[in-house]
Structures are given as C-alpha cells and as structure tokens.
C-alpha cells in the first residue's frame, strides 16, 4: 500500500499542498483559504525537500527543481509535461511550440488539455506556456497566479543576467 504524505506551504501565490510518497512528489495543489484550514500536515523528507525548493524559488534563489517527481498521467500527458520542463526559466513557449517539441504538431488543443491536467504546477512549469500570438492563455491555478509567476521569473532572470555595476 502506498502511503501519501502532505505539507502545506504558504507562498506569494497562495497556499499550496505538496503530496508525496516515500520516493517521489506526486502532486501540488493550489488551495483556497478554507481548503488550507481544513488540511493537516503529514510531512516526509520529500515534502520537506519540495517545501525548501519552492521557498527558494519564491525567494529568487532557485531556477531549477531537483525533487524527484512522478506525476500520474497518460503517455501523451507525460510527453507534454517533459516538454514543459524543457522550457527555460524566465522564458515562454506557445502550445504550438510544445506540440512540435513532442512531435505532434497538430495536437495543439490536446497539449493545452494535458497542460491543464498537470498535477505539479510551478515545478512542472505549465505557467510558461502562452498563446501563439504572445497573449496569456488559461491556467488551472488562475490567470493572476500565471501573471505573477511569469513576472517573478522575468524579474529574477533580469537580476541573474544584469551586467555588473561594480566599479573597482
């Protein structure tokens, strides 16, 4: 029998619940305030690792996650989620780009549905996918969260790549 553990994390985009087995993180859920109050922490070493990595991400100290992941999904969804993980921090791609990346260029709508079913938002960065015209499109966590995450990454990227102002 698989035992699932969970940890609640307060973040700038709202409360998150991280769910893990003893070997992998399986889900991250956005919680409403009422939902967060109804949950009880049952952490393990992986929920603690995910919490540290998420806190580092929100503090601008992490651009890549290392916690082991095991999102449950179809083969197609898994391919879509791997393509999401290939989108660099601070950058965006379109659903069409993602469809091409998984060698299914006509599956743009199916890619969108797979992204909507992503059980590990932020860590598997579906927020980095935008419309082909450059406009923001839907996000299971809500558009305000998507905008915040994109702006956060853009701001952090500019700090990492900014020219030095040292004058020695």
One Martini backbone bead per residue (centre of mass of N, CA, C, O) as a GRO file, in nm:
protein
  168
    1UNK     BB    1   0.095   0.037   0.024
    2UNK     BB    2   0.050   0.367  -0.039
    3UNK     BB    3   0.193   0.649   0.112
    4UNK     BB    4   0.070   0.970   0.185
    5UNK     BB    5   0.206   1.294   0.196
    6UNK     BB    6   0.177   1.630   0.351
    7UNK     BB    7   0.223   1.986   0.271
    8UNK     BB    8   0.197   2.314   0.379
    9UNK     BB    9   0.224   2.623   0.179
   10UNK     BB   10   0.317   2.947   0.192
   11UNK     BB   11   0.264   3.183  -0.074
   12UNK     BB   12   0.243   3.441  -0.305
   13UNK     BB   13   0.010   3.237  -0.459
   14UNK     BB   14  -0.055   3.075  -0.216
   15UNK     BB   15  -0.168   2.787  -0.110
   16UNK     BB   16   0.005   2.474  -0.074
   17UNK     BB   17  -0.001   2.126  -0.169
   18UNK     BB   18   0.216   1.862  -0.092
   19UNK     BB   19   0.258   1.544  -0.253
   20UNK     BB   20   0.389   1.223  -0.120
   21UNK     BB   21   0.594   0.978  -0.115
   22UNK     BB   22   0.889   0.804  -0.035
   23UNK     BB   23   1.002   0.879  -0.360
   24UNK     BB   24   0.775   1.103  -0.455
   25UNK     BB   25   0.630   1.363  -0.619
   26UNK     BB   26   0.273   1.392  -0.724
   27UNK     BB   27   0.165   1.680  -0.599
   28UNK     BB   28   0.017   2.012  -0.657
   29UNK     BB   29  -0.195   2.235  -0.471
   30UNK     BB   30  -0.426   2.468  -0.488
   31UNK     BB   31  -0.556   2.669  -0.221
   32UNK     BB   32  -0.783   2.764  -0.033
   33UNK     BB   33  -0.832   2.895   0.265
   34UNK     BB   34  -1.031   2.675   0.358
   35UNK     BB   35  -0.861   2.432   0.259
   36UNK     BB   36  -0.614   2.485   0.442
   37UNK     BB   37  -0.763   2.458   0.719
   38UNK     BB   38  -0.853   2.145   0.654
   39UNK     BB   39  -0.557   2.073   0.671
   40UNK     BB   40  -0.294   1.832   0.740
   41UNK     BB   41   0.011   1.765   0.836
   42UNK     BB   42   0.224   1.496   0.660
   43UNK     BB   43   0.534   1.471   0.652
   44UNK     BB   44   0.834   1.434   0.461
   45UNK     BB   45   1.131   1.451   0.300
   46UNK     BB   46   0.994   1.546   0.024
   47UNK     BB   47   0.814   1.772   0.125
   48UNK     BB   48   1.053   1.926   0.247
   49UNK     BB   49   1.210   1.965  -0.014
   50UNK     BB   50   0.988   2.109  -0.171
   51UNK     BB   51   0.961   2.344   0.022
   52UNK     BB   52   1.247   2.452  -0.007
   53UNK     BB   53   1.242   2.491  -0.317
   54UNK     BB   54   0.998   2.682  -0.326
   55UNK     BB   55   1.112   2.898  -0.140
   56UNK     BB   56   1.356   2.956  -0.320
   57UNK     BB   57   1.200   3.040  -0.567
   58UNK     BB   58   1.041   3.280  -0.429
   59UNK     BB   59   1.335   3.411  -0.336
   60UNK     BB   60   1.535   3.384  -0.595
   61UNK     BB   61   1.726   3.089  -0.549
   62UNK     BB   62   1.563   2.932  -0.789
   63UNK     BB   63   1.538   2.757  -1.129
   64UNK     BB   64   1.555   2.453  -1.021
   65UNK     BB   65   1.434   2.130  -0.979
   66UNK     BB   66   1.513   1.815  -0.775
   67UNK     BB   67   1.277   1.676  -0.708
   68UNK     BB   68   1.116   1.391  -0.724
   69UNK     BB   69   0.896   1.280  -0.988
   70UNK     BB   70   0.527   1.147  -1.025
   71UNK     BB   71   0.319   1.194  -1.256
   72UNK     BB   72  -0.004   1.120  -1.332
   73UNK     BB   73  -0.038   0.978  -1.669
   74UNK     BB   74  -0.030   0.972  -1.977
   75UNK     BB   75   0.183   0.949  -2.230
   76UNK     BB   76   0.110   1.223  -2.347
   77UNK     BB   77   0.128   1.389  -2.088
   78UNK     BB   78   0.421   1.321  -2.026
   79UNK     BB   79   0.534   1.456  -2.278
   80UNK     BB   80   0.431   1.738  -2.214
   81UNK     BB   81   0.577   1.767  -1.934
   82UNK     BB   82   0.863   1.741  -2.045
   83UNK     BB   83   0.844   1.991  -2.227
   84UNK     BB   84   0.805   2.193  -1.998
   85UNK     BB   85   1.089   2.134  -1.861
   86UNK     BB   86   1.242   2.266  -2.123
   87UNK     BB   87   1.160   2.538  -2.034
   88UNK     BB   88   1.308   2.805  -1.957
   89UNK     BB   89   1.373   3.015  -1.732
   90UNK     BB   90   1.192   3.309  -1.817
   91UNK     BB   91   1.035   3.160  -2.040
   92UNK     BB   92   0.848   3.099  -2.341
   93UNK     BB   93   0.576   2.911  -2.491
   94UNK     BB   94   0.384   2.754  -2.709
   95UNK     BB   95   0.166   2.514  -2.788
   96UNK     BB   96   0.296   2.467  -3.064
   97UNK     BB   97   0.581   2.422  -2.962
   98UNK     BB   98   0.509   2.179  -2.786
   99UNK     BB   99   0.396   1.999  -3.012
  100UNK     BB  100   0.663   1.985  -3.165
  101UNK     BB  101   0.840   1.869  -2.929
  102UNK     BB  102   0.642   1.594  -2.942
  103UNK     BB  103   0.568   1.530  -3.244
  104UNK     BB  104   0.255   1.697  -3.248
  105UNK     BB  105   0.157   1.961  -3.430
  106UNK     BB  106  -0.175   1.899  -3.425
  107UNK     BB  107  -0.194   1.892  -3.078
  108UNK     BB  108  -0.264   2.164  -2.935
  109UNK     BB  109  -0.522   2.107  -2.766
  110UNK     BB  110  -0.409   1.858  -2.616
  111UNK     BB  111  -0.184   2.011  -2.480
  112UNK     BB  112  -0.366   2.199  -2.319
  113UNK     BB  113  -0.504   1.971  -2.159
  114UNK     BB  114  -0.249   1.856  -2.032
  115UNK     BB  115  -0.168   2.113  -1.882
  116UNK     BB  116  -0.437   2.123  -1.713
  117UNK     BB  117  -0.342   1.828  -1.576
  118UNK     BB  118  -0.116   1.924  -1.415
  119UNK     BB  119   0.004   1.809  -1.091
  120UNK     BB  120   0.286   2.020  -1.103
  121UNK     BB  121   0.292   2.307  -1.046
  122UNK     BB  122   0.583   2.500  -1.122
  123UNK     BB  123   0.772   2.252  -1.145
  124UNK     BB  124   0.580   2.215  -1.386
  125UNK     BB  125   0.583   2.488  -1.620
  126UNK     BB  126   0.281   2.583  -1.743
  127UNK     BB  127   0.307   2.901  -1.716
  128UNK     BB  128   0.507   2.918  -1.985
  129UNK     BB  129   0.243   2.903  -2.152
  130UNK     BB  130   0.137   3.049  -2.457
  131UNK     BB  131   0.021   3.201  -2.704
  132UNK     BB  132   0.112   3.247  -3.030
  133UNK     BB  133   0.048   3.573  -2.993
  134UNK     BB  134   0.157   3.619  -2.674
  135UNK     BB  135  -0.078   3.553  -2.508
  136UNK     BB  136  -0.249   3.490  -2.245
  137UNK     BB  137  -0.362   3.196  -2.099
  138UNK     BB  138  -0.471   2.960  -1.940
  139UNK     BB  139  -0.494   2.854  -1.580
  140UNK     BB  140  -0.557   2.645  -1.325
  141UNK     BB  141  -0.457   2.875  -1.105
  142UNK     BB  142  -0.487   3.127  -1.260
  143UNK     BB  143  -0.405   3.428  -1.399
  144UNK     BB  144  -0.269   3.571  -1.161
  145UNK     BB  145  -0.057   3.354  -1.116
  146UNK     BB  146   0.069   3.350  -1.392
  147UNK     BB  147   0.161   3.644  -1.394
  148UNK     BB  148   0.337   3.625  -1.143
  149UNK     BB  149   0.533   3.400  -1.234
  150UNK     BB  150   0.639   3.545  -1.487
  151UNK     BB  151   0.742   3.799  -1.343
  152UNK     BB  152   0.931   3.663  -1.146
  153UNK     BB  153   1.117   3.534  -1.360
  154UNK     BB  154   1.190   3.790  -1.509
  155UNK     BB  155   1.317   3.933  -1.265
  156UNK     BB  156   1.530   3.715  -1.197
  157UNK     BB  157   1.670   3.708  -1.472
  158UNK     BB  158   1.763   4.005  -1.468
  159UNK     BB  159   1.953   3.964  -1.222
  160UNK     BB  160   2.136   3.738  -1.343
  161UNK     BB  161   2.193   3.913  -1.634
  162UNK     BB  162   2.304   4.152  -1.517
  163UNK     BB  163   2.521   4.382  -1.520
  164UNK     BB  164   2.776   4.491  -1.367
  165UNK     BB  165   2.834   4.772  -1.115
  166UNK     BB  166   3.116   4.754  -1.068
  167UNK     BB  167   3.384   4.999  -0.952
  168UNK     BB  168   3.732   4.922  -0.943
   0.00000   0.00000   0.00000
